[in-house]
């Protein structure tokens, strides 16, 4: 496990010269499939009641599979499992690298919060909450997260469900002064300048921040500036 753990995380250099802890594809697969062991059991009203270790699961080609069978322990059993599970994954996905501002990868803290606050209906994990956990953003590498958000926009913009997108974008947390910050990075400044030349100047709202990130994801490769792949991890 200790040897495999070294492949789960990587430190990325951001354009602003800060460093970010990122989960690798191997780490994403490990965390996702281990999580599914619990969500599948919870969807049937079963759990381990917090009585498990990693030895009770087996890893086959990066996929975690349950070895010890879960049983009926009620709602409390699921909650006990999540307390133990969060403790385990916090140890696996923590880094003490002195260059980092945060010791966990992006969205990891939100994921553990949701694990500790399960939506259990009639003694089983709700289908909606199961889907939420199994498709959480922390399972996605940075570039994939950007593509996922663009996909959500395309799915919900316009039509009868546009209010869902409008609500999400308005309530999203966006760093203050984001435009000034990205304009200090040569590659991003080129995109800002190109938008201004085309009469598509970026504003300062949350939606404009999304529009900028979408342009980086879809048109960044068209720029003449030669940048390192790690720059895209800014998102």
mmCIF file with all atom_site columns, C-alpha atoms in Angstrom:
data_model
loop_
_atom_site.group_PDB
_atom_site.id
_atom_site.type_symbol
_atom_site.label_atom_id
_atom_site.label_alt_id
_atom_site.label_comp_id
_atom_site.label_asym_id
_atom_site.label_entity_id
_atom_site.label_seq_id
_atom_site.pdbx_PDB_ins_code
_atom_site.Cartn_x
_atom_site.Cartn_y
_atom_site.Cartn_z
_atom_site.occupancy
_atom_site.B_iso_or_equiv
_atom_site.pdbx_formal_charge
_atom_site.auth_seq_id
_atom_site.auth_comp_id
_atom_site.auth_asym_id
_atom_site.auth_atom_id
_atom_site.pdbx_PDB_model_num
ATOM 1   C CA . UNK A 1 1   ? 0.000   0.000  0.000   1.00 0.00 ? 1   UNK A CA 1
ATOM 2   C CA . UNK A 1 2   ? 2.799   2.411  0.887   1.00 0.00 ? 2   UNK A CA 1
ATOM 3   C CA . UNK A 1 3   ? 4.441   1.852  -2.493  1.00 0.00 ? 3   UNK A CA 1
ATOM 4   C CA . UNK A 1 4   ? 1.172   2.328  -4.388  1.00 0.00 ? 4   UNK A CA 1
ATOM 5   C CA . UNK A 1 5   ? 0.357   5.454  -2.390  1.00 0.00 ? 5   UNK A CA 1
ATOM 6   C CA . UNK A 1 6   ? 3.317   7.233  -3.978  1.00 0.00 ? 6   UNK A CA 1
ATOM 7   C CA . UNK A 1 7   ? 1.541   7.077  -7.350  1.00 0.00 ? 7   UNK A CA 1
ATOM 8   C CA . UNK A 1 8   ? -1.755  8.541  -6.065  1.00 0.00 ? 8   UNK A CA 1
ATOM 9   C CA . UNK A 1 9   ? -0.632  12.161 -5.694  1.00 0.00 ? 9   UNK A CA 1
ATOM 10  C CA . UNK A 1 10  ? 1.469   14.656 -7.591  1.00 0.00 ? 10  UNK A CA 1
ATOM 11  C CA . UNK A 1 11  ? 2.462   18.266 -6.961  1.00 0.00 ? 11  UNK A CA 1
ATOM 12  C CA . UNK A 1 12  ? 1.705   20.632 -9.852  1.00 0.00 ? 12  UNK A CA 1
ATOM 13  C CA . UNK A 1 13  ? 3.327   24.021 -10.383 1.00 0.00 ? 13  UNK A CA 1
ATOM 14  C CA . UNK A 1 14  ? 0.653   26.633 -11.132 1.00 0.00 ? 14  UNK A CA 1
ATOM 15  C CA . UNK A 1 15  ? 1.109   29.687 -13.365 1.00 0.00 ? 15  UNK A CA 1
ATOM 16  C CA . UNK A 1 16  ? 1.170   31.966 -10.322 1.00 0.00 ? 16  UNK A CA 1
ATOM 17  C CA . UNK A 1 17  ? 4.124   29.906 -9.022  1.00 0.00 ? 17  UNK A CA 1
ATOM 18  C CA . UNK A 1 18  ? 2.094   28.356 -6.214  1.00 0.00 ? 18  UNK A CA 1
ATOM 19  C CA . UNK A 1 19  ? 1.901   24.578 -5.955  1.00 0.00 ? 19  UNK A CA 1
ATOM 20  C CA . UNK A 1 20  ? -1.224  22.422 -5.980  1.00 0.00 ? 20  UNK A CA 1
ATOM 21  C CA . UNK A 1 21  ? -1.686  18.847 -4.798  1.00 0.00 ? 21  UNK A CA 1
ATOM 22  C CA . UNK A 1 22  ? -3.412  16.804 -7.508  1.00 0.00 ? 22  UNK A CA 1
ATOM 23  C CA . UNK A 1 23  ? -4.785  13.270 -7.491  1.00 0.00 ? 23  UNK A CA 1
ATOM 24  C CA . UNK A 1 24  ? -3.327  11.194 -10.326 1.00 0.00 ? 24  UNK A CA 1
ATOM 25  C CA . UNK A 1 25  ? -5.513  8.960  -12.533 1.00 0.00 ? 25  UNK A CA 1
ATOM 26  C CA . UNK A 1 26  ? -4.300  5.994  -10.452 1.00 0.00 ? 26  UNK A CA 1
ATOM 27  C CA . UNK A 1 27  ? -5.343  7.771  -7.272  1.00 0.00 ? 27  UNK A CA 1
ATOM 28  C CA . UNK A 1 28  ? -8.725  8.707  -8.741  1.00 0.00 ? 28  UNK A CA 1
ATOM 29  C CA . UNK A 1 29  ? -9.408  5.095  -9.699  1.00 0.00 ? 29  UNK A CA 1
ATOM 30  C CA . UNK A 1 30  ? -8.392  3.799  -6.274  1.00 0.00 ? 30  UNK A CA 1
ATOM 31  C CA . UNK A 1 31  ? -10.529 6.326  -4.379  1.00 0.00 ? 31  UNK A CA 1
ATOM 32  C CA . UNK A 1 32  ? -13.539 5.955  -6.685  1.00 0.00 ? 32  UNK A CA 1
ATOM 33  C CA . UNK A 1 33  ? -13.644 2.157  -6.620  1.00 0.00 ? 33  UNK A CA 1
ATOM 34  C CA . UNK A 1 34  ? -13.097 2.023  -2.854  1.00 0.00 ? 34  UNK A CA 1
ATOM 35  C CA . UNK A 1 35  ? -15.919 4.524  -2.404  1.00 0.00 ? 35  UNK A CA 1
ATOM 36  C CA . UNK A 1 36  ? -18.192 2.389  -4.579  1.00 0.00 ? 36  UNK A CA 1
ATOM 37  C CA . UNK A 1 37  ? -17.641 -0.579 -2.278  1.00 0.00 ? 37  UNK A CA 1
ATOM 38  C CA . UNK A 1 38  ? -19.452 1.423  0.388   1.00 0.00 ? 38  UNK A CA 1
ATOM 39  C CA . UNK A 1 39  ? -22.105 3.094  -1.776  1.00 0.00 ? 39  UNK A CA 1
ATOM 40  C CA . UNK A 1 40  ? -23.096 -0.259 -3.270  1.00 0.00 ? 40  UNK A CA 1
ATOM 41  C CA . UNK A 1 41  ? -23.417 -1.787 0.198   1.00 0.00 ? 41  UNK A CA 1
ATOM 42  C CA . UNK A 1 42  ? -25.285 1.228  1.595   1.00 0.00 ? 42  UNK A CA 1
ATOM 43  C CA . UNK A 1 43  ? -27.750 1.173  -1.308  1.00 0.00 ? 43  UNK A CA 1
ATOM 44  C CA . UNK A 1 44  ? -28.768 -2.275 -0.021  1.00 0.00 ? 44  UNK A CA 1
ATOM 45  C CA . UNK A 1 45  ? -28.902 -1.189 3.612   1.00 0.00 ? 45  UNK A CA 1
ATOM 46  C CA . UNK A 1 46  ? -25.685 -3.020 4.499   1.00 0.00 ? 46  UNK A CA 1
ATOM 47  C CA . UNK A 1 47  ? -22.396 -1.880 6.049   1.00 0.00 ? 47  UNK A CA 1
ATOM 48  C CA . UNK A 1 48  ? -19.367 -3.009 8.054   1.00 0.00 ? 48  UNK A CA 1
ATOM 49  C CA . UNK A 1 49  ? -20.297 -0.914 11.120  1.00 0.00 ? 49  UNK A CA 1
ATOM 50  C CA . UNK A 1 50  ? -16.829 0.633  11.095  1.00 0.00 ? 50  UNK A CA 1
ATOM 51  C CA . UNK A 1 51  ? -15.195 -2.758 11.599  1.00 0.00 ? 51  UNK A CA 1
ATOM 52  C CA . UNK A 1 52  ? -12.873 -2.964 8.595   1.00 0.00 ? 52  UNK A CA 1
ATOM 53  C CA . UNK A 1 53  ? -9.324  -2.333 7.448   1.00 0.00 ? 53  UNK A CA 1
ATOM 54  C CA . UNK A 1 54  ? -7.806  -2.091 3.995   1.00 0.00 ? 54  UNK A CA 1
ATOM 55  C CA . UNK A 1 55  ? -6.981  -5.799 4.361   1.00 0.00 ? 55  UNK A CA 1
ATOM 56  C CA . UNK A 1 56  ? -10.725 -6.488 4.105   1.00 0.00 ? 56  UNK A CA 1
ATOM 57  C CA . UNK A 1 57  ? -10.596 -5.254 0.512   1.00 0.00 ? 57  UNK A CA 1
ATOM 58  C CA . UNK A 1 58  ? -8.511  -6.396 -2.418  1.00 0.00 ? 58  UNK A CA 1
ATOM 59  C CA . UNK A 1 59  ? -6.996  -4.336 -5.213  1.00 0.00 ? 59  UNK A CA 1
ATOM 60  C CA . UNK A 1 60  ? -6.999  -5.806 -8.716  1.00 0.00 ? 60  UNK A CA 1
ATOM 61  C CA . UNK A 1 61  ? -5.432  -3.720 -11.485 1.00 0.00 ? 61  UNK A CA 1
ATOM 62  C CA . UNK A 1 62  ? -6.054  -0.534 -9.556  1.00 0.00 ? 62  UNK A CA 1
ATOM 63  C CA . UNK A 1 63  ? -9.676  -1.385 -8.743  1.00 0.00 ? 63  UNK A CA 1
ATOM 64  C CA . UNK A 1 64  ? -10.665 -1.887 -5.095  1.00 0.00 ? 64  UNK A CA 1
ATOM 65  C CA . UNK A 1 65  ? -13.065 -4.762 -4.462  1.00 0.00 ? 65  UNK A CA 1
ATOM 66  C CA . UNK A 1 66  ? -14.638 -5.890 -1.203  1.00 0.00 ? 66  UNK A CA 1
ATOM 67  C CA . UNK A 1 67  ? -13.369 -9.115 0.331   1.00 0.00 ? 67  UNK A CA 1
ATOM 68  C CA . UNK A 1 68  ? -15.275 -9.062 3.612   1.00 0.00 ? 68  UNK A CA 1
ATOM 69  C CA . UNK A 1 69  ? -19.050 -9.123 3.137   1.00 0.00 ? 69  UNK A CA 1
ATOM 70  C CA . UNK A 1 70  ? -21.132 -6.294 4.669   1.00 0.00 ? 70  UNK A CA 1
ATOM 71  C CA . UNK A 1 71  ? -24.118 -6.989 6.901   1.00 0.00 ? 71  UNK A CA 1
ATOM 72  C CA . UNK A 1 72  ? -27.235 -5.240 8.187   1.00 0.00 ? 72  UNK A CA 1
ATOM 73  C CA . UNK A 1 73  ? -26.276 -2.757 10.909  1.00 0.00 ? 73  UNK A CA 1
ATOM 74  C CA . UNK A 1 74  ? -28.834 -0.045 10.223  1.00 0.00 ? 74  UNK A CA 1
ATOM 75  C CA . UNK A 1 75  ? -28.216 3.669  9.701   1.00 0.00 ? 75  UNK A CA 1
ATOM 76  C CA . UNK A 1 76  ? -25.668 3.830  12.507  1.00 0.00 ? 76  UNK A CA 1
ATOM 77  C CA . UNK A 1 77  ? -23.559 1.156  10.821  1.00 0.00 ? 77  UNK A CA 1
ATOM 78  C CA . UNK A 1 78  ? -23.259 3.271  7.645   1.00 0.00 ? 78  UNK A CA 1
ATOM 79  C CA . UNK A 1 79  ? -22.313 6.353  9.653   1.00 0.00 ? 79  UNK A CA 1
ATOM 80  C CA . UNK A 1 80  ? -19.665 4.378  11.540  1.00 0.00 ? 80  UNK A CA 1
ATOM 81  C CA . UNK A 1 81  ? -18.267 3.151  8.234   1.00 0.00 ? 81  UNK A CA 1
ATOM 82  C CA . UNK A 1 82  ? -17.934 6.690  6.928   1.00 0.00 ? 82  UNK A CA 1
ATOM 83  C CA . UNK A 1 83  ? -16.163 7.947  10.030  1.00 0.00 ? 83  UNK A CA 1
ATOM 84  C CA . UNK A 1 84  ? -13.602 5.156  9.656   1.00 0.00 ? 84  UNK A CA 1
ATOM 85  C CA . UNK A 1 85  ? -13.396 5.542  5.869   1.00 0.00 ? 85  UNK A CA 1
ATOM 86  C CA . UNK A 1 86  ? -12.740 9.286  6.094   1.00 0.00 ? 86  UNK A CA 1
ATOM 87  C CA . UNK A 1 87  ? -9.957  8.653  8.605   1.00 0.00 ? 87  UNK A CA 1
ATOM 88  C CA . UNK A 1 88  ? -8.367  6.138  6.229   1.00 0.00 ? 88  UNK A CA 1
ATOM 89  C CA . UNK A 1 89  ? -8.496  8.235  3.066   1.00 0.00 ? 89  UNK A CA 1
ATOM 90  C CA . UNK A 1 90  ? -7.317  11.369 4.874   1.00 0.00 ? 90  UNK A CA 1
ATOM 91  C CA . UNK A 1 91  ? -4.130  9.479  5.692   1.00 0.00 ? 91  UNK A CA 1
ATOM 92  C CA . UNK A 1 92  ? -3.719  8.162  2.146   1.00 0.00 ? 92  UNK A CA 1
ATOM 93  C CA . UNK A 1 93  ? -4.376  11.440 0.313   1.00 0.00 ? 93  UNK A CA 1
ATOM 94  C CA . UNK A 1 94  ? -2.568  13.876 2.607   1.00 0.00 ? 94  UNK A CA 1
ATOM 95  C CA . UNK A 1 95  ? 0.736   15.506 1.709   1.00 0.00 ? 95  UNK A CA 1
ATOM 96  C CA . UNK A 1 96  ? 3.078   17.390 4.018   1.00 0.00 ? 96  UNK A CA 1
ATOM 97  C CA . UNK A 1 97  ? 5.070   18.926 1.180   1.00 0.00 ? 97  UNK A CA 1
ATOM 98  C CA . UNK A 1 98  ? 6.185   22.336 2.461   1.00 0.00 ? 98  UNK A CA 1
ATOM 99  C CA . UNK A 1 99  ? 5.521   23.959 -0.935  1.00 0.00 ? 99  UNK A CA 1
ATOM 100 C CA . UNK A 1 100 ? 1.774   23.354 -0.641  1.00 0.00 ? 100 UNK A CA 1
ATOM 101 C CA . UNK A 1 101 ? -0.795  25.796 0.716   1.00 0.00 ? 101 UNK A CA 1
ATOM 102 C CA . UNK A 1 102 ? -3.285  22.955 1.272   1.00 0.00 ? 102 UNK A CA 1
ATOM 103 C CA . UNK A 1 103 ? -2.511  19.439 2.469   1.00 0.00 ? 103 UNK A CA 1
ATOM 104 C CA . UNK A 1 104 ? -5.310  17.778 0.468   1.00 0.00 ? 104 UNK A CA 1
ATOM 105 C CA . UNK A 1 105 ? -6.225  17.802 -3.249  1.00 0.00 ? 105 UNK A CA 1
ATOM 106 C CA . UNK A 1 106 ? -8.953  20.111 -4.651  1.00 0.00 ? 106 UNK A CA 1
ATOM 107 C CA . UNK A 1 107 ? -12.530 19.251 -3.600  1.00 0.00 ? 107 UNK A CA 1
ATOM 108 C CA . UNK A 1 108 ? -11.302 16.531 -1.218  1.00 0.00 ? 108 UNK A CA 1
ATOM 109 C CA . UNK A 1 109 ? -12.583 18.332 1.881   1.00 0.00 ? 109 UNK A CA 1
ATOM 110 C CA . UNK A 1 110 ? -16.009 18.737 0.284   1.00 0.00 ? 110 UNK A CA 1
ATOM 111 C CA . UNK A 1 111 ? -16.010 15.028 -0.513  1.00 0.00 ? 111 UNK A CA 1
ATOM 112 C CA . UNK A 1 112 ? -15.234 14.000 3.077   1.00 0.00 ? 112 UNK A CA 1
ATOM 113 C CA . UNK A 1 113 ? -17.900 16.419 4.338   1.00 0.00 ? 113 UNK A CA 1
ATOM 114 C CA . UNK A 1 114 ? -20.487 14.676 2.156   1.00 0.00 ? 114 UNK A CA 1
ATOM 115 C CA . UNK A 1 115 ? -19.297 11.257 3.288   1.00 0.00 ? 115 UNK A CA 1
ATOM 116 C CA . UNK A 1 116 ? -19.958 12.301 6.874   1.00 0.00 ? 116 UNK A CA 1
ATOM 117 C CA . UNK A 1 117 ? -23.438 13.597 5.988   1.00 0.00 ? 117 UNK A CA 1
ATOM 118 C CA . UNK A 1 118 ? -25.094 10.752 4.120   1.00 0.00 ? 118 UNK A CA 1
ATOM 119 C CA . UNK A 1 119 ? -28.670 11.005 2.894   1.00 0.00 ? 119 UNK A CA 1
ATOM 120 C CA . UNK A 1 120 ? -30.228 7.808  4.177   1.00 0.00 ? 120 UNK A CA 1
ATOM 121 C CA . UNK A 1 121 ? -33.888 7.181  3.374   1.00 0.00 ? 121 UNK A CA 1
ATOM 122 C CA . UNK A 1 122 ? -35.706 4.167  4.798   1.00 0.00 ? 122 UNK A CA 1
ATOM 123 C CA . UNK A 1 123 ? -32.436 2.568  5.915   1.00 0.00 ? 123 UNK A CA 1
ATOM 124 C CA . UNK A 1 124 ? -30.683 2.790  2.533   1.00 0.00 ? 124 UNK A CA 1
ATOM 125 C CA . UNK A 1 125 ? -28.487 5.381  0.825   1.00 0.00 ? 125 UNK A CA 1
ATOM 126 C CA . UNK A 1 126 ? -30.648 7.438  -1.541  1.00 0.00 ? 126 UNK A CA 1
ATOM 127 C CA . UNK A 1 127 ? -30.027 6.953  -5.262  1.00 0.00 ? 127 UNK A CA 1
ATOM 128 C CA . UNK A 1 128 ? -29.420 10.672 -5.702  1.00 0.00 ? 128 UNK A CA 1
ATOM 129 C CA . UNK A 1 129 ? -26.781 10.777 -2.987  1.00 0.00 ? 129 UNK A CA 1
ATOM 130 C CA . UNK A 1 130 ? -25.147 7.602  -4.303  1.00 0.00 ? 130 UNK A CA 1
ATOM 131 C CA . UNK A 1 131 ? -24.798 9.265  -7.702  1.00 0.00 ? 131 UNK A CA 1
ATOM 132 C CA . UNK A 1 132 ? -23.447 12.435 -6.080  1.00 0.00 ? 132 UNK A CA 1
ATOM 133 C CA . UNK A 1 133 ? -20.693 10.539 -4.273  1.00 0.00 ? 133 UNK A CA 1
ATOM 134 C CA . UNK A 1 134 ? -19.734 8.378  -7.248  1.00 0.00 ? 134 UNK A CA 1
ATOM 135 C CA . UNK A 1 135 ? -19.403 11.339 -9.625  1.00 0.00 ? 135 UNK A CA 1
ATOM 136 C CA . UNK A 1 136 ? -17.750 13.787 -7.232  1.00 0.00 ? 136 UNK A CA 1
ATOM 137 C CA . UNK A 1 137 ? -15.296 16.328 -8.654  1.00 0.00 ? 137 UNK A CA 1
ATOM 138 C CA . UNK A 1 138 ? -12.426 15.036 -6.541  1.00 0.00 ? 138 UNK A CA 1
ATOM 139 C CA . UNK A 1 139 ? -12.266 11.924 -8.755  1.00 0.00 ? 139 UNK A CA 1
ATOM 140 C CA . UNK A 1 140 ? -11.386 14.049 -11.790 1.00 0.00 ? 140 UNK A CA 1
ATOM 141 C CA . UNK A 1 141 ? -7.979  15.378 -12.875 1.00 0.00 ? 141 UNK A CA 1
ATOM 142 C CA . UNK A 1 142 ? -7.932  19.167 -13.271 1.00 0.00 ? 142 UNK A CA 1
ATOM 143 C CA . UNK A 1 143 ? -8.431  19.278 -17.050 1.00 0.00 ? 143 UNK A CA 1
ATOM 144 C CA . UNK A 1 144 ? -11.303 16.802 -16.826 1.00 0.00 ? 144 UNK A CA 1
ATOM 145 C CA . UNK A 1 145 ? -12.976 18.996 -14.189 1.00 0.00 ? 145 UNK A CA 1
ATOM 146 C CA . UNK A 1 146 ? -12.962 21.891 -16.631 1.00 0.00 ? 146 UNK A CA 1
ATOM 147 C CA . UNK A 1 147 ? -14.485 19.752 -19.374 1.00 0.00 ? 147 UNK A CA 1
ATOM 148 C CA . UNK A 1 148 ? -17.107 18.448 -16.944 1.00 0.00 ? 148 UNK A CA 1
ATOM 149 C CA . UNK A 1 149 ? -18.238 21.979 -16.028 1.00 0.00 ? 149 UNK A CA 1
ATOM 150 C CA . UNK A 1 150 ? -18.481 22.900 -19.712 1.00 0.00 ? 150 UNK A CA 1
ATOM 151 C CA . UNK A 1 151 ? -20.586 19.780 -20.229 1.00 0.00 ? 151 UNK A CA 1
ATOM 152 C CA . UNK A 1 152 ? -22.939 20.851 -17.434 1.00 0.00 ? 152 UNK A CA 1
ATOM 153 C CA . UNK A 1 153 ? -23.301 24.278 -19.023 1.00 0.00 ? 153 UNK A CA 1
ATOM 154 C CA . UNK A 1 154 ? -24.189 22.792 -22.398 1.00 0.00 ? 154 UNK A CA 1
ATOM 155 C CA . UNK A 1 155 ? -26.706 20.470 -20.778 1.00 0.00 ? 155 UNK A CA 1
ATOM 156 C CA . UNK A 1 156 ? -28.529 23.060 -18.688 1.00 0.00 ? 156 UNK A CA 1
ATOM 157 C CA . UNK A 1 157 ? -28.203 26.365 -20.530 1.00 0.00 ? 157 UNK A CA 1
ATOM 158 C CA . UNK A 1 158 ? -31.425 27.381 -22.256 1.00 0.00 ? 158 UNK A CA 1
ATOM 159 C CA . UNK A 1 159 ? -34.638 25.383 -22.123 1.00 0.00 ? 159 UNK A CA 1
ATOM 160 C CA . UNK A 1 160 ? -36.643 24.465 -19.053 1.00 0.00 ? 160 UNK A CA 1
ATOM 161 C CA . UNK A 1 161 ? -33.642 23.772 -16.801 1.00 0.00 ? 161 UNK A CA 1
ATOM 162 C CA . UNK A 1 162 ? -31.719 27.003 -17.349 1.00 0.00 ? 162 UNK A CA 1
ATOM 163 C CA . UNK A 1 163 ? -32.626 28.130 -13.821 1.00 0.00 ? 163 UNK A CA 1
ATOM 164 C CA . UNK A 1 164 ? -30.452 25.314 -12.427 1.00 0.00 ? 164 UNK A CA 1
ATOM 165 C CA . UNK A 1 165 ? -27.411 26.658 -14.246 1.00 0.00 ? 165 UNK A CA 1
ATOM 166 C CA . UNK A 1 166 ? -28.205 30.257 -13.296 1.00 0.00 ? 166 UNK A CA 1
ATOM 167 C CA . UNK A 1 167 ? -28.518 29.316 -9.620  1.00 0.00 ? 167 UNK A CA 1
ATOM 168 C CA . UNK A 1 168 ? -25.310 27.270 -9.651  1.00 0.00 ? 168 UNK A CA 1
ATOM 169 C CA . UNK A 1 169 ? -23.190 29.942 -11.335 1.00 0.00 ? 169 UNK A CA 1
ATOM 170 C CA . UNK A 1 170 ? -24.495 32.736 -9.110  1.00 0.00 ? 170 UNK A CA 1
ATOM 171 C CA . UNK A 1 171 ? -23.821 30.838 -5.888  1.00 0.00 ? 171 UNK A CA 1
ATOM 172 C CA . UNK A 1 172 ? -20.415 29.481 -6.964  1.00 0.00 ? 172 UNK A CA 1
ATOM 173 C CA . UNK A 1 173 ? -17.411 30.702 -4.988  1.00 0.00 ? 173 UNK A CA 1
ATOM 174 C CA . UNK A 1 174 ? -15.127 32.706 -7.265  1.00 0.00 ? 174 UNK A CA 1
ATOM 175 C CA . UNK A 1 175 ? -11.789 34.200 -6.196  1.00 0.00 ? 175 UNK A CA 1
ATOM 176 C CA . UNK A 1 176 ? -11.961 37.970 -5.940  1.00 0.00 ? 176 UNK A CA 1
ATOM 177 C CA . UNK A 1 177 ? -9.820  39.793 -8.455  1.00 0.00 ? 177 UNK A CA 1
ATOM 178 C CA . UNK A 1 178 ? -9.514  36.688 -10.615 1.00 0.00 ? 178 UNK A CA 1
ATOM 179 C CA . UNK A 1 179 ? -9.185  38.678 -13.828 1.00 0.00 ? 179 UNK A CA 1
ATOM 180 C CA . UNK A 1 180 ? -6.257  40.713 -12.520 1.00 0.00 ? 180 UNK A CA 1
ATOM 181 C CA . UNK A 1 181 ? -4.524  37.560 -11.280 1.00 0.00 ? 181 UNK A CA 1
ATOM 182 C CA . UNK A 1 182 ? -4.813  35.620 -14.533 1.00 0.00 ? 182 UNK A CA 1
ATOM 183 C CA . UNK A 1 183 ? -3.795  38.683 -16.555 1.00 0.00 ? 183 UNK A CA 1
ATOM 184 C CA . UNK A 1 184 ? -0.400  38.522 -14.837 1.00 0.00 ? 184 UNK A CA 1
ATOM 185 C CA . UNK A 1 185 ? 0.281   35.141 -16.457 1.00 0.00 ? 185 UNK A CA 1
ATOM 186 C CA . UNK A 1 186 ? 1.559   35.480 -20.026 1.00 0.00 ? 186 UNK A CA 1
ATOM 187 C CA . UNK A 1 187 ? -0.474  32.656 -21.526 1.00 0.00 ? 187 UNK A CA 1
ATOM 188 C CA . UNK A 1 188 ? -3.722  33.743 -19.877 1.00 0.00 ? 188 UNK A CA 1
ATOM 189 C CA . UNK A 1 189 ? -3.019  37.389 -20.713 1.00 0.00 ? 189 UNK A CA 1
ATOM 190 C CA . UNK A 1 190 ? -2.880  36.404 -24.387 1.00 0.00 ? 190 UNK A CA 1
ATOM 191 C CA . UNK A 1 191 ? -6.394  34.947 -24.137 1.00 0.00 ? 191 UNK A CA 1
ATOM 192 C CA . UNK A 1 192 ? -7.693  38.037 -22.337 1.00 0.00 ? 192 UNK A CA 1
ATOM 193 C CA . UNK A 1 193 ? -6.139  40.267 -25.018 1.00 0.00 ? 193 UNK A CA 1
ATOM 194 C CA . UNK A 1 194 ? -7.579  38.145 -27.835 1.00 0.00 ? 194 UNK A CA 1
ATOM 195 C CA . UNK A 1 195 ? -11.066 38.407 -26.312 1.00 0.00 ? 195 UNK A CA 1
ATOM 196 C CA . UNK A 1 196 ? -10.732 42.187 -26.093 1.00 0.00 ? 196 UNK A CA 1
ATOM 197 C CA . UNK A 1 197 ? -9.629  42.378 -29.722 1.00 0.00 ? 197 UNK A CA 1
ATOM 198 C CA . UNK A 1 198 ? -12.685 40.332 -30.722 1.00 0.00 ? 198 UNK A CA 1
ATOM 199 C CA . UNK A 1 199 ? -15.027 42.564 -28.721 1.00 0.00 ? 199 UNK A CA 1
ATOM 200 C CA . UNK A 1 200 ? -15.651 39.862 -26.104 1.00 0.00 ? 200 UNK A CA 1
ATOM 201 C CA . UNK A 1 201 ? -14.044 41.537 -23.085 1.00 0.00 ? 201 UNK A CA 1
ATOM 202 C CA . UNK A 1 202 ? -14.369 39.519 -19.872 1.00 0.00 ? 202 UNK A CA 1
ATOM 203 C CA . UNK A 1 203 ? -16.317 41.095 -17.031 1.00 0.00 ? 203 UNK A CA 1
ATOM 204 C CA . UNK A 1 204 ? -15.836 40.377 -13.339 1.00 0.00 ? 204 UNK A CA 1
ATOM 205 C CA . UNK A 1 205 ? -18.894 38.213 -12.628 1.00 0.00 ? 205 UNK A CA 1
ATOM 206 C CA . UNK A 1 206 ? -18.954 34.484 -11.894 1.00 0.00 ? 206 UNK A CA 1
ATOM 207 C CA . UNK A 1 207 ? -20.315 33.769 -15.357 1.00 0.00 ? 207 UNK A CA 1
ATOM 208 C CA . UNK A 1 208 ? -17.486 35.740 -16.969 1.00 0.00 ? 208 UNK A CA 1
ATOM 209 C CA . UNK A 1 209 ? -14.988 33.728 -14.932 1.00 0.00 ? 209 UNK A CA 1
ATOM 210 C CA . UNK A 1 210 ? -16.625 30.577 -16.287 1.00 0.00 ? 210 UNK A CA 1
ATOM 211 C CA . UNK A 1 211 ? -16.516 31.961 -19.828 1.00 0.00 ? 211 UNK A CA 1
ATOM 212 C CA . UNK A 1 212 ? -12.800 32.660 -19.441 1.00 0.00 ? 212 UNK A CA 1
ATOM 213 C CA . UNK A 1 213 ? -12.067 29.140 -18.149 1.00 0.00 ? 213 UNK A CA 1
ATOM 214 C CA . UNK A 1 214 ? -14.140 27.672 -20.985 1.00 0.00 ? 214 UNK A CA 1
ATOM 215 C CA . UNK A 1 215 ? -12.113 29.645 -23.534 1.00 0.00 ? 215 UNK A CA 1
ATOM 216 C CA . UNK A 1 216 ? -8.883  28.392 -21.979 1.00 0.00 ? 216 UNK A CA 1
ATOM 217 C CA . UNK A 1 217 ? -10.075 24.791 -22.157 1.00 0.00 ? 217 UNK A CA 1
ATOM 218 C CA . UNK A 1 218 ? -11.388 24.992 -25.722 1.00 0.00 ? 218 UNK A CA 1
ATOM 219 C CA . UNK A 1 219 ? -9.157  27.573 -27.418 1.00 0.00 ? 219 UNK A CA 1
ATOM 220 C CA . UNK A 1 220 ? -5.963  27.624 -25.353 1.00 0.00 ? 220 UNK A CA 1
ATOM 221 C CA . UNK A 1 221 ? -4.106  25.434 -27.817 1.00 0.00 ? 221 UNK A CA 1
ATOM 222 C CA . UNK A 1 222 ? -4.737  28.016 -30.565 1.00 0.00 ? 222 UNK A CA 1
ATOM 223 C CA . UNK A 1 223 ? -2.513  30.571 -28.839 1.00 0.00 ? 223 UNK A CA 1
ATOM 224 C CA . UNK A 1 224 ? 1.008   31.160 -30.107 1.00 0.00 ? 224 UNK A CA 1
ATOM 225 C CA . UNK A 1 225 ? 2.509   31.246 -26.615 1.00 0.00 ? 225 UNK A CA 1
ATOM 226 C CA . UNK A 1 226 ? 4.280   27.962 -25.864 1.00 0.00 ? 226 UNK A CA 1
ATOM 227 C CA . UNK A 1 227 ? 3.327   26.871 -22.369 1.00 0.00 ? 227 UNK A CA 1
ATOM 228 C CA . UNK A 1 228 ? 3.937   23.838 -20.225 1.00 0.00 ? 228 UNK A CA 1
ATOM 229 C CA . UNK A 1 229 ? 1.132   21.357 -19.671 1.00 0.00 ? 229 UNK A CA 1
ATOM 230 C CA . UNK A 1 230 ? 1.184   22.093 -15.943 1.00 0.00 ? 230 UNK A CA 1
ATOM 231 C CA . UNK A 1 231 ? -0.264  25.555 -16.680 1.00 0.00 ? 231 UNK A CA 1
ATOM 232 C CA . UNK A 1 232 ? -3.628  24.045 -17.481 1.00 0.00 ? 232 UNK A CA 1
ATOM 233 C CA . UNK A 1 233 ? -3.745  22.769 -13.882 1.00 0.00 ? 233 UNK A CA 1
ATOM 234 C CA . UNK A 1 234 ? -4.557  26.320 -12.861 1.00 0.00 ? 234 UNK A CA 1
ATOM 235 C CA . UNK A 1 235 ? -8.140  25.228 -13.292 1.00 0.00 ? 235 UNK A CA 1
#
